[in-house]
Short mmCIF file of C-alpha atoms in Angstrom, two decimals:
data_model
loop_
_atom_site.label_atom_id
_atom_site.label_comp_id
_atom_site.label_asym_id
_atom_site.label_seq_id
_atom_site.Cartn_x
_atom_site.Cartn_y
_atom_site.Cartn_z
CA MET A 297 16.07 -54.62 -5.29
CA LYS A 298 13.07 -56.86 -5.70
CA PRO A 299 11.93 -59.37 -3.10
CA ALA A 300 12.41 -63.07 -3.66
CA GLN A 301 9.37 -65.22 -4.41
CA PHE A 302 6.94 -65.92 -1.60
CA THR A 303 3.40 -67.13 -1.13
CA TYR A 304 1.11 -64.37 0.06
CA HIS A 305 -1.51 -64.97 2.73
CA ARG A 306 -4.13 -62.51 3.84
CA PRO A 307 -5.91 -63.93 6.88
CA ALA A 308 -9.23 -62.34 7.83
CA SER A 309 -9.04 -63.18 11.53
CA LEU A 310 -6.49 -63.60 14.29
CA ALA A 311 -7.32 -67.32 14.51
CA GLU A 312 -6.66 -67.72 10.79
CA ALA A 313 -3.38 -65.80 11.07
CA LEU A 314 -2.20 -67.95 13.98
CA ALA A 315 -3.12 -71.13 12.11
CA LEU A 316 -1.12 -69.99 9.07
CA LEU A 317 1.88 -69.08 11.22
CA ARG A 318 1.67 -72.44 12.99
CA THR A 319 1.45 -74.35 9.69
CA HIS A 320 4.39 -72.58 8.06
CA GLY A 321 6.56 -72.16 11.15
CA SER A 322 9.94 -70.57 10.56
CA SER A 323 9.34 -70.32 6.80
CA ALA A 324 6.69 -67.66 7.44
CA LYS A 325 7.01 -63.98 8.33
CA SER A 326 4.17 -61.81 9.50
CA LEU A 327 3.78 -58.50 7.72
CA ALA A 328 2.31 -55.54 9.58
CA GLY A 329 3.18 -52.00 8.45
CA GLY A 330 6.09 -53.26 6.38
CA GLN A 331 8.28 -50.23 6.98
CA SER A 332 11.17 -52.37 8.25
CA LEU A 333 10.30 -55.77 6.77
CA GLY A 334 9.64 -54.16 3.36
CA PRO A 335 13.23 -52.90 2.92
CA MET A 336 14.57 -56.20 4.28
CA LEU A 337 12.53 -58.12 1.69
CA ASN A 338 13.53 -55.75 -1.11
CA MET A 339 17.20 -56.11 -0.20
CA ARG A 340 16.69 -59.87 0.29
CA LEU A 341 17.96 -59.71 3.83
CA ALA A 342 14.72 -61.56 4.60
CA ARG A 343 13.53 -64.35 2.26
CA PRO A 344 10.49 -65.98 3.82
CA ASP A 345 8.60 -68.59 1.76
CA HIS A 346 5.33 -67.35 3.22
CA LEU A 347 4.22 -63.83 4.02
CA VAL A 348 1.24 -63.52 6.35
CA ASP A 349 -0.32 -60.08 5.96
CA LEU A 350 -1.87 -58.90 9.23
CA ASN A 351 -3.36 -55.67 7.90
CA ASP A 352 -6.93 -56.99 7.79
CA LEU A 353 -6.91 -57.69 11.54
CA ILE A 354 -8.31 -54.26 12.22
CA GLU A 355 -9.45 -55.26 15.70
CA LEU A 356 -5.74 -55.01 16.60
CA ASP A 357 -5.73 -51.30 15.66
CA SER A 358 -7.08 -50.07 18.98
CA VAL A 359 -6.43 -47.84 21.99
CA ARG A 360 -8.09 -48.49 25.34
CA VAL A 361 -7.38 -46.34 28.40
CA SER A 362 -8.55 -47.68 31.75
CA ASP A 363 -7.96 -46.56 35.35
CA ASP A 364 -4.55 -48.16 35.74
CA MET A 365 -3.45 -49.16 32.26
CA VAL A 366 -3.37 -48.28 28.59
CA GLU A 367 -3.74 -51.11 26.10
CA ILE A 368 -2.66 -50.44 22.53
CA GLY A 369 -3.40 -53.00 19.83
CA ALA A 370 -0.35 -54.28 17.97
CA LEU A 371 -1.55 -53.00 14.59
CA THR A 372 -1.95 -49.41 15.82
CA ARG A 373 0.02 -47.12 13.50
CA HIS A 374 2.68 -44.74 14.79
CA HIS A 375 0.70 -41.76 13.50
CA ARG A 376 -2.22 -42.71 15.73
CA VAL A 377 0.04 -43.37 18.73
CA ALA A 378 1.57 -39.92 18.18
CA ASN A 379 -1.71 -38.06 17.77
CA ALA A 380 -4.57 -39.82 19.56
CA PRO A 381 -5.72 -37.30 22.21
CA GLU A 382 -6.26 -40.00 24.86
CA LEU A 383 -2.68 -41.23 24.39
CA ARG A 384 -1.19 -37.73 24.37
CA ARG A 385 -2.95 -37.22 27.70
CA SER A 386 -2.20 -40.54 29.37
CA LEU A 387 1.16 -41.48 27.82
CA PRO A 388 2.68 -38.25 26.48
CA LEU A 389 6.17 -39.77 26.52
CA LEU A 390 5.03 -42.55 24.20
CA SER A 391 3.24 -40.13 21.86
CA ALA A 392 6.24 -37.81 21.65
CA ALA A 393 8.56 -40.70 20.85
CA ALA A 394 6.18 -42.08 18.21
CA ALA A 395 6.00 -38.66 16.55
CA SER A 396 9.76 -38.82 15.97
CA ILE A 397 9.81 -42.18 14.18
CA GLY A 398 11.15 -42.05 10.62
CA HIS A 399 9.02 -39.76 8.52
CA TYR A 400 5.39 -38.74 8.11
CA ALA A 401 4.54 -41.33 5.43
CA ILE A 402 6.40 -44.06 7.34
CA ARG A 403 4.36 -43.30 10.48
CA GLN A 404 1.11 -43.76 8.56
CA ARG A 405 1.96 -47.44 8.01
CA GLY A 406 4.41 -48.55 10.71
CA THR A 407 2.86 -50.28 13.73
CA ILE A 408 3.70 -50.47 17.43
CA GLY A 409 3.65 -54.28 17.42
CA GLY A 410 5.90 -54.35 14.37
CA SER A 411 8.40 -52.03 16.01
CA LEU A 412 8.64 -54.27 19.07
CA ALA A 413 8.87 -57.46 17.00
CA HIS A 414 11.59 -55.95 14.81
CA ALA A 415 13.56 -54.82 17.89
CA ASP A 416 16.05 -52.42 16.40
CA PRO A 417 18.26 -51.41 19.34
CA ALA A 418 17.92 -47.72 18.39
CA ALA A 419 14.15 -47.72 17.86
CA GLN A 420 11.86 -45.45 19.87
CA LEU A 421 8.97 -47.68 20.89
CA PRO A 422 11.00 -50.54 22.42
CA LEU A 423 12.81 -47.90 24.50
CA ILE A 424 9.58 -46.37 25.76
CA ALA A 425 8.10 -49.81 26.46
CA VAL A 426 11.13 -50.72 28.59
CA THR A 427 11.27 -47.33 30.33
CA LEU A 428 7.60 -47.33 31.29
CA GLY A 429 7.51 -51.03 32.19
CA ALA A 430 5.10 -52.09 29.45
CA SER A 431 4.24 -55.70 28.78
CA LEU A 432 3.31 -57.48 25.58
CA VAL A 433 0.32 -59.69 25.00
CA ILE A 434 1.39 -62.55 22.77
CA ALA A 435 -1.11 -64.90 21.17
CA GLY A 436 -0.54 -68.45 19.97
CA LEU A 437 -2.88 -71.29 19.10
CA GLN A 438 -2.57 -72.51 22.72
CA GLY A 439 -3.65 -69.18 24.16
CA THR A 440 -2.05 -65.92 25.19
CA ARG A 441 0.88 -65.06 27.44
CA ASN A 442 2.20 -61.80 28.84
CA VAL A 443 5.85 -60.82 28.76
CA VAL A 444 7.39 -57.63 30.10
CA ALA A 445 9.16 -55.63 27.41
CA ALA A 446 12.57 -55.86 29.10
CA ASP A 447 12.37 -59.67 28.92
CA PHE A 448 10.81 -59.75 25.47
CA LEU A 449 13.72 -57.82 23.94
CA GLN A 450 16.65 -60.23 24.08
CA SER A 451 19.25 -58.79 21.73
CA ILE A 452 19.61 -56.95 18.43
CA MET A 453 16.52 -57.91 16.40
CA THR A 454 16.04 -60.93 18.65
CA VAL A 455 12.90 -61.29 20.72
CA ASP A 456 10.94 -63.81 22.77
CA LEU A 457 8.49 -64.67 20.00
CA ARG A 458 8.14 -68.30 18.98
CA ASP A 459 7.07 -69.72 15.65
CA GLY A 460 3.30 -69.47 15.37
CA GLU A 461 3.01 -66.53 17.79
CA LEU A 462 1.89 -62.95 17.26
CA ILE A 463 2.02 -59.83 19.40
CA THR A 464 -1.57 -58.67 19.79
CA ALA A 465 -1.19 -55.72 22.18
CA LEU A 466 1.05 -53.66 24.42
CA ARG A 467 -0.02 -52.77 27.94
CA PHE A 468 1.42 -49.69 29.58
CA PRO A 469 0.94 -48.95 33.27
CA LEU A 470 -0.09 -45.33 33.76
CA PRO A 471 3.01 -43.24 34.51
CA VAL A 472 3.50 -42.15 38.11
CA GLY A 473 4.61 -38.58 37.57
CA GLY A 474 3.87 -35.70 35.26
CA PHE A 475 7.48 -34.99 34.31
CA TRP A 476 8.65 -36.68 31.15
CA ALA A 477 10.96 -36.19 28.19
CA PHE A 478 12.24 -37.98 25.12
CA GLU A 479 15.52 -36.70 23.72
CA HIS A 480 17.43 -38.23 20.86
CA PHE A 481 20.20 -37.35 18.47
CA SER A 482 20.70 -38.44 14.90
CA ARG A 483 22.81 -36.95 12.15
CA ARG A 484 19.82 -36.57 9.82
CA HIS A 485 16.25 -35.81 10.81
CA GLY A 486 14.26 -39.04 10.77
CA ASP A 487 17.23 -41.41 10.98
CA PHE A 488 17.53 -43.92 13.78
CA ALA A 489 19.02 -42.10 16.75
CA ILE A 490 22.63 -42.67 17.71
CA VAL A 491 21.55 -42.35 21.35
CA SER A 492 18.13 -41.67 22.80
CA VAL A 493 16.98 -40.96 26.35
CA ALA A 494 13.51 -41.35 27.84
CA LEU A 495 12.60 -40.36 31.35
CA ASN A 496 9.57 -39.99 33.56
CA PHE A 497 9.36 -38.89 37.19
CA ALA A 498 7.24 -37.23 39.82
CA GLN A 499 8.15 -34.53 42.32
CA ASP A 500 7.15 -34.70 45.95
CA ALA A 501 5.77 -31.71 47.88
CA ASP A 502 9.31 -30.38 48.44
CA GLY A 503 10.20 -30.58 44.76
CA LYS A 504 12.35 -33.70 45.23
CA ILE A 505 12.63 -36.28 42.45
CA ASP A 506 10.37 -39.25 43.03
CA ALA A 507 9.98 -42.55 41.15
CA LEU A 508 12.36 -41.74 38.31
CA ARG A 509 12.31 -44.05 35.33
CA LEU A 510 15.31 -43.58 33.05
CA GLY A 511 15.81 -45.48 29.81
CA LEU A 512 18.52 -45.28 27.15
CA GLY A 513 18.49 -46.49 23.57
CA GLY A 514 21.43 -46.99 21.23
CA VAL A 515 23.95 -47.80 23.95
CA ASP A 516 23.53 -51.57 24.07
CA THR A 517 21.97 -54.43 22.11
CA VAL A 518 18.61 -53.63 23.72
CA PRO A 519 17.13 -50.51 25.32
CA LEU A 520 18.30 -50.22 28.91
CA ARG A 521 16.68 -49.03 32.09
CA LEU A 522 19.17 -47.81 34.66
CA PRO A 523 17.84 -48.77 38.12
CA GLU A 524 21.01 -47.65 39.92
CA ILE A 525 20.67 -44.12 38.53
CA GLU A 526 16.95 -44.15 39.31
CA ALA A 527 17.71 -45.09 42.93
CA ARG A 528 20.39 -42.42 43.17
CA ALA A 529 17.89 -39.76 42.05
CA GLN A 530 15.27 -40.68 44.64
CA GLY A 531 14.58 -37.82 47.05
CA ARG A 532 17.12 -35.48 45.46
CA PRO A 533 16.21 -31.95 44.42
CA ALA A 534 15.72 -31.55 40.66
CA ASP A 535 18.41 -28.88 40.44
CA GLU A 536 21.32 -28.27 38.12
CA ASP A 537 23.90 -30.05 40.32
CA THR A 538 21.79 -33.18 40.71
CA ILE A 539 21.00 -33.35 37.02
CA ARG A 540 24.67 -33.04 36.05
CA GLU A 541 25.66 -35.66 38.60
CA LEU A 542 23.00 -38.10 37.35
CA ALA A 543 24.02 -37.48 33.75
CA ALA A 544 27.67 -38.16 34.53
CA ALA A 545 26.72 -41.28 36.47
CA THR A 546 24.64 -42.43 33.49
CA ALA A 547 27.60 -42.03 31.16
CA SER A 548 29.72 -44.16 33.53
CA ALA A 549 27.00 -46.80 33.93
CA ILE A 550 26.69 -47.67 30.26
CA ALA A 551 29.12 -49.67 28.16
CA PRO A 552 28.51 -48.88 24.50
CA GLU A 553 30.72 -50.50 21.87
CA ASP A 554 32.74 -48.88 19.14
CA SER A 555 31.11 -49.08 15.73
CA ALA A 556 32.42 -48.14 12.31
CA GLN A 557 30.92 -44.64 12.39
CA VAL A 558 30.43 -43.96 16.08
CA PRO A 559 33.09 -44.49 18.75
CA ALA A 560 31.89 -45.66 22.17
CA SER A 561 33.27 -42.50 23.79
CA TYR A 562 31.00 -40.40 21.59
CA ARG A 563 27.92 -42.39 22.56
CA ARG A 564 28.84 -41.97 26.21
CA ARG A 565 29.18 -38.20 25.92
CA LEU A 566 25.97 -38.05 23.92
CA ALA A 567 24.18 -40.01 26.65
CA GLU A 568 25.40 -37.53 29.27
CA THR A 569 24.29 -34.53 27.21
CA LEU A 570 20.90 -36.04 26.39
CA VAL A 571 20.17 -36.91 30.03
CA ILE A 572 20.79 -33.27 30.95
CA ARG A 573 18.58 -32.08 28.10
CA ALA A 574 15.87 -34.55 29.04
CA PHE A 575 15.69 -33.35 32.65
CA GLN A 576 15.70 -29.74 31.50
CA SER A 577 12.97 -30.24 28.94
CA ALA A 578 10.85 -32.22 31.45
CA LEU A 579 11.17 -29.46 34.06
CA ASN A 580 10.67 -26.61 31.60
CA ARG A 581 7.55 -28.16 30.16
CA GLU A 582 6.00 -28.71 33.56
CA GLU A 583 6.69 -25.11 34.59
CA GLY A 584 5.18 -23.81 31.40
CA ALA A 585 2.12 -26.05 31.63
CA MET B 53 15.70 -70.89 -0.59
CA ASN B 54 12.36 -70.95 -2.30
CA ALA B 55 11.72 -74.29 -3.89
CA HIS B 56 8.41 -73.30 -5.40
CA LYS B 57 7.30 -70.63 -7.84
CA PRO B 58 3.90 -69.39 -6.75
CA GLU B 59 1.27 -68.73 -9.39
CA PRO B 60 0.52 -65.08 -10.20
CA LEU B 61 -2.38 -63.65 -8.21
CA THR B 62 -5.52 -62.35 -9.84
CA LEU B 63 -6.20 -58.92 -8.39
CA SER B 64 -8.70 -56.17 -8.67
CA LEU B 65 -7.14 -52.79 -7.83
CA SER B 66 -8.83 -49.45 -7.35
CA VAL B 67 -6.52 -46.69 -8.55
CA ASN B 68 -7.65 -43.09 -8.95
CA GLY B 69 -11.26 -44.21 -8.85
CA GLN B 70 -10.83 -46.71 -11.66
CA THR B 71 -10.90 -50.49 -11.22
CA TYR B 72 -8.17 -52.56 -12.84
CA ASP B 73 -8.21 -56.36 -13.10
CA LEU B 74 -4.77 -57.83 -13.48
CA GLN B 75 -2.52 -60.78 -12.77
CA VAL B 76 0.67 -60.10 -10.87
CA PRO B 77 3.15 -62.10 -8.83
CA ALA B 78 2.70 -61.73 -5.07
CA ARG B 79 6.15 -60.24 -4.72
CA LYS B 80 5.51 -57.40 -7.16
CA LEU B 81 5.75 -53.99 -5.50
CA LEU B 82 2.87 -51.56 -5.83
CA SER B 83 5.29 -49.05 -7.35
CA ASP B 84 6.18 -51.48 -10.15
CA VAL B 85 2.57 -52.51 -10.77
CA LEU B 86 1.52 -48.86 -11.06
CA ARG B 87 4.28 -48.10 -13.53
CA GLU B 88 4.60 -51.33 -15.52
CA ASP B 89 1.14 -52.88 -15.45
CA LEU B 90 -1.03 -49.76 -15.29
CA GLY B 91 1.24 -47.33 -17.17
CA LEU B 92 0.95 -44.77 -14.38
CA THR B 93 4.54 -43.60 -14.56
CA GLY B 94 4.05 -40.44 -12.52
CA THR B 95 4.91 -42.47 -9.42
CA HIS B 96 8.69 -42.45 -9.42
CA VAL B 97 11.00 -45.11 -8.03
CA GLY B 98 14.15 -43.86 -6.36
CA CYS B 99 15.69 -45.89 -3.57
CA GLU B 100 13.25 -48.79 -3.37
CA HIS B 101 13.63 -49.13 0.38
CA GLY B 102 11.43 -46.39 1.73
CA VAL B 103 14.03 -43.68 2.26
CA CYS B 104 13.66 -41.25 -0.64
CA GLY B 105 9.89 -40.79 -0.77
CA ALA B 106 9.68 -40.47 -4.58
CA CYS B 107 7.15 -43.33 -4.81
CA THR B 108 4.76 -41.90 -2.21
CA VAL B 109 1.09 -42.48 -3.09
CA LEU B 110 -2.08 -42.31 -1.04
CA ILE B 111 -3.54 -45.52 0.33
CA ASP B 112 -7.08 -44.89 1.55
CA GLY B 113 -6.17 -41.21 1.54
CA ARG B 114 -2.97 -41.51 3.58
CA PRO B 115 0.56 -41.19 2.21
CA ALA B 116 2.57 -44.41 1.96
CA ARG B 117 5.62 -45.72 0.16
CA ALA B 118 4.49 -47.71 -2.89
CA CYS B 119 7.88 -49.47 -2.83
CA LEU B 120 7.16 -50.88 0.64
CA THR B 121 3.74 -52.17 -0.36
CA PHE B 122 2.85 -55.21 -2.41
CA ALA B 123 0.11 -54.75 -4.96
CA ALA B 124 -1.40 -57.96 -3.57
CA GLN B 125 -2.09 -56.14 -0.30
CA MET B 126 -4.09 -53.41 -1.99
CA GLU B 127 -7.25 -55.27 -2.95
CA GLY B 128 -10.09 -53.52 -1.15
CA HIS B 129 -8.09 -50.32 -0.69
CA ASP B 130 -8.22 -47.07 -2.67
CA ILE B 131 -4.97 -45.91 -4.21
CA THR B 132 -4.44 -42.35 -5.39
CA THR B 133 -1.45 -41.42 -7.52
CA ILE B 134 -0.10 -38.13 -8.84
CA GLU B 135 -2.10 -38.68 -12.05
CA ALA B 136 -5.26 -37.85 -10.08
CA VAL B 137 -3.92 -34.50 -8.84
CA GLY B 138 -4.52 -31.48 -11.08
CA ARG B 139 -4.15 -31.32 -14.85
CA PRO B 140 -1.51 -29.55 -16.99
CA ASP B 141 -3.99 -26.72 -17.63
CA ALA B 142 -5.45 -26.73 -14.13
CA LEU B 143 -2.81 -27.39 -11.51
CA SER B 144 -3.79 -28.11 -7.91
CA VAL B 145 -3.24 -25.27 -5.45
CA LEU B 146 -0.08 -26.99 -4.20
CA GLN B 147 1.24 -27.69 -7.70
CA GLN B 148 0.63 -24.07 -8.70
CA ALA B 149 2.52 -22.85 -5.62
CA LEU B 150 5.44 -25.21 -6.35
CA HIS B 151 5.53 -23.78 -9.88
CA GLU B 152 5.48 -20.16 -8.71
CA GLU B 153 8.02 -20.64 -5.92
CA HIS B 154 10.39 -22.69 -8.10
CA GLY B 155 9.86 -25.62 -5.75
CA LEU B 156 11.19 -28.11 -8.26
CA GLN B 157 13.96 -28.40 -10.79
CA CYS B 158 14.41 -31.88 -12.29
CA GLY B 159 11.02 -32.94 -10.92
CA PHE B 160 11.96 -36.48 -9.98
CA CYS B 161 10.99 -36.10 -6.31
CA THR B 162 8.01 -33.82 -6.97
CA PRO B 163 5.21 -36.41 -7.31
CA GLY B 164 6.08 -37.87 -3.90
CA ILE B 165 6.19 -34.42 -2.34
CA VAL B 166 2.84 -33.44 -3.85
CA MET B 167 1.16 -36.64 -2.65
CA THR B 168 2.59 -36.25 0.85
CA PHE B 169 1.42 -32.65 1.24
CA GLU B 170 -1.92 -33.06 -0.52
CA HIS B 171 -2.79 -35.19 2.50
CA TYR B 172 -0.82 -33.30 5.14
CA LEU B 173 -2.42 -29.93 4.36
CA ARG B 174 -5.85 -31.48 4.82
CA GLU B 175 -4.78 -32.81 8.20
CA ASN B 176 -2.98 -29.63 9.26
CA PRO B 177 -4.23 -26.64 7.21
CA ALA B 178 -2.07 -24.11 9.08
CA PRO B 179 1.37 -25.66 9.53
CA THR B 180 4.43 -23.79 10.75
CA ALA B 181 7.59 -23.79 8.65
CA ASP B 182 9.12 -26.22 11.17
CA GLU B 183 6.21 -28.61 10.78
CA VAL B 184 6.51 -28.44 7.00
CA ARG B 185 10.23 -29.21 7.28
CA ASP B 186 9.53 -32.17 9.57
CA VAL B 187 7.12 -33.68 7.04
CA LEU B 188 9.33 -32.75 4.07
CA SER B 189 12.24 -34.62 5.67
CA GLY B 190 10.63 -37.80 4.32
CA ASN B 191 11.15 -36.73 0.71
CA LEU B 192 14.67 -36.34 -0.62
CA CYS B 193 15.29 -33.61 -3.19
CA ARG B 194 18.74 -33.24 -4.68
CA CYS B 195 18.07 -30.06 -6.68
CA THR B 196 16.27 -27.36 -4.76
CA GLY B 197 17.82 -27.25 -1.30
CA TYR B 198 14.24 -27.46 0.02
CA GLN B 199 13.80 -23.74 0.82
CA ASN B 200 11.52 -23.14 -2.14
CA ILE B 201 9.50 -26.27 -1.43
CA VAL B 202 8.85 -25.05 2.12
CA ALA B 203 7.84 -21.64 0.76
CA ALA B 204 5.52 -23.28 -1.76
CA VAL B 205 3.82 -25.50 0.82
CA LEU B 206 3.26 -22.51 3.13
CA LYS B 207 1.88 -20.49 0.23
CA ALA B 208 -0.44 -23.30 -0.81
CA ALA B 209 -1.62 -23.70 2.78
CA ALA B 210 -2.38 -19.97 3.03
CA ARG B 211 -4.30 -20.05 -0.26
CA MET B 212 -6.29 -23.09 0.80
CA ARG B 213 -7.24 -21.19 3.96
CA GLY B 214 -8.29 -18.27 1.78
CA GLU B 215 -5.62 -16.02 3.28
CA ALA B 216 -3.37 -15.40 0.26
CA ALA B 217 -3.89 -14.50 -3.37
#
């Protein structure tokens, strides 16, 4: 398990990195934390002729919280996303999900931009980006463009990123409500989840659910938001009956496929259970806080 | 397919406070350079795709998989390997606790576990058993069943805090 030959590039600036990616086009891969690309290179699932190492672009390792938005540089490591106090305050759902990625040593290297670019359908950060309506800032030699996460993620490991482009940042709108939860299930601690659920909502003065955002990972080729379930929850009391009804409706709304190890029916039941758990943990946390 | 064979790179690596000048191919993993070029065979290679944790070293003080890192990336960074932790006659606090609690049997996974927790206990000096288990989940051990490793890490943490003999 050794990578095939490649030419190694270590650009010192974003401009230099973009020029290298433009020059080498589809024969180049950009290397951030390397926690997904590394195994793919070792197993020769990826065999780029050119590897462009982004790790010196430390200006992309950044967190900026403003009045209406949080901007996180693409090279920000999962460990920082999980632990930075300003992120735990402003985007606790994102921090909690980041804290569950892989393992401690993996989180020291893996990056938020890398996770989005890799686009594993079971990964945490693409799910949170879709659930919270984040957008990506993508740089090319011609300039930058913004793409919302739900459009950026096209299919399994397939994203709207052209040759010569790099993700430079993610922008998260500040969540509307203080209720949030990330629930996931995997057979071994640290594995990719079979199904994961992220939710965020507010409660109005009467304790009714307001502005629910509900996202599911592992049930399709990309993380899904479920607008019909969100609409159904609007104005309903956050009680046991409502939660069970929304969970059952979620299980009916998704169409997972059978895979070698996991039948679709199991994913559907898991989704139902995890939606219930997510509501419960969101409500319990808020009461305790 | 790769039509060309790139020339080896000339690198200067800082490992355990020592500077090494060497020539290695760009594709050579840090784990292999440590073992084959520098003779630092305490870093073990298990799965070679980041799952088992045996090759964990510190990069600029933080744990990382040496098998998911190219040596070429490490110029300008400080690498610490198990060779820099303790000595046979003067074990580190964590190594001593692993010894006392029987936290290892064959020892293959131990260097990765020591490197991971040498850093983690600095970051979190008073972990719960659950937190230790969460971090330990990144290092596979096929001998111990993990219980004794958890006990050893908690004991080492208590000693480092000055709370246990």
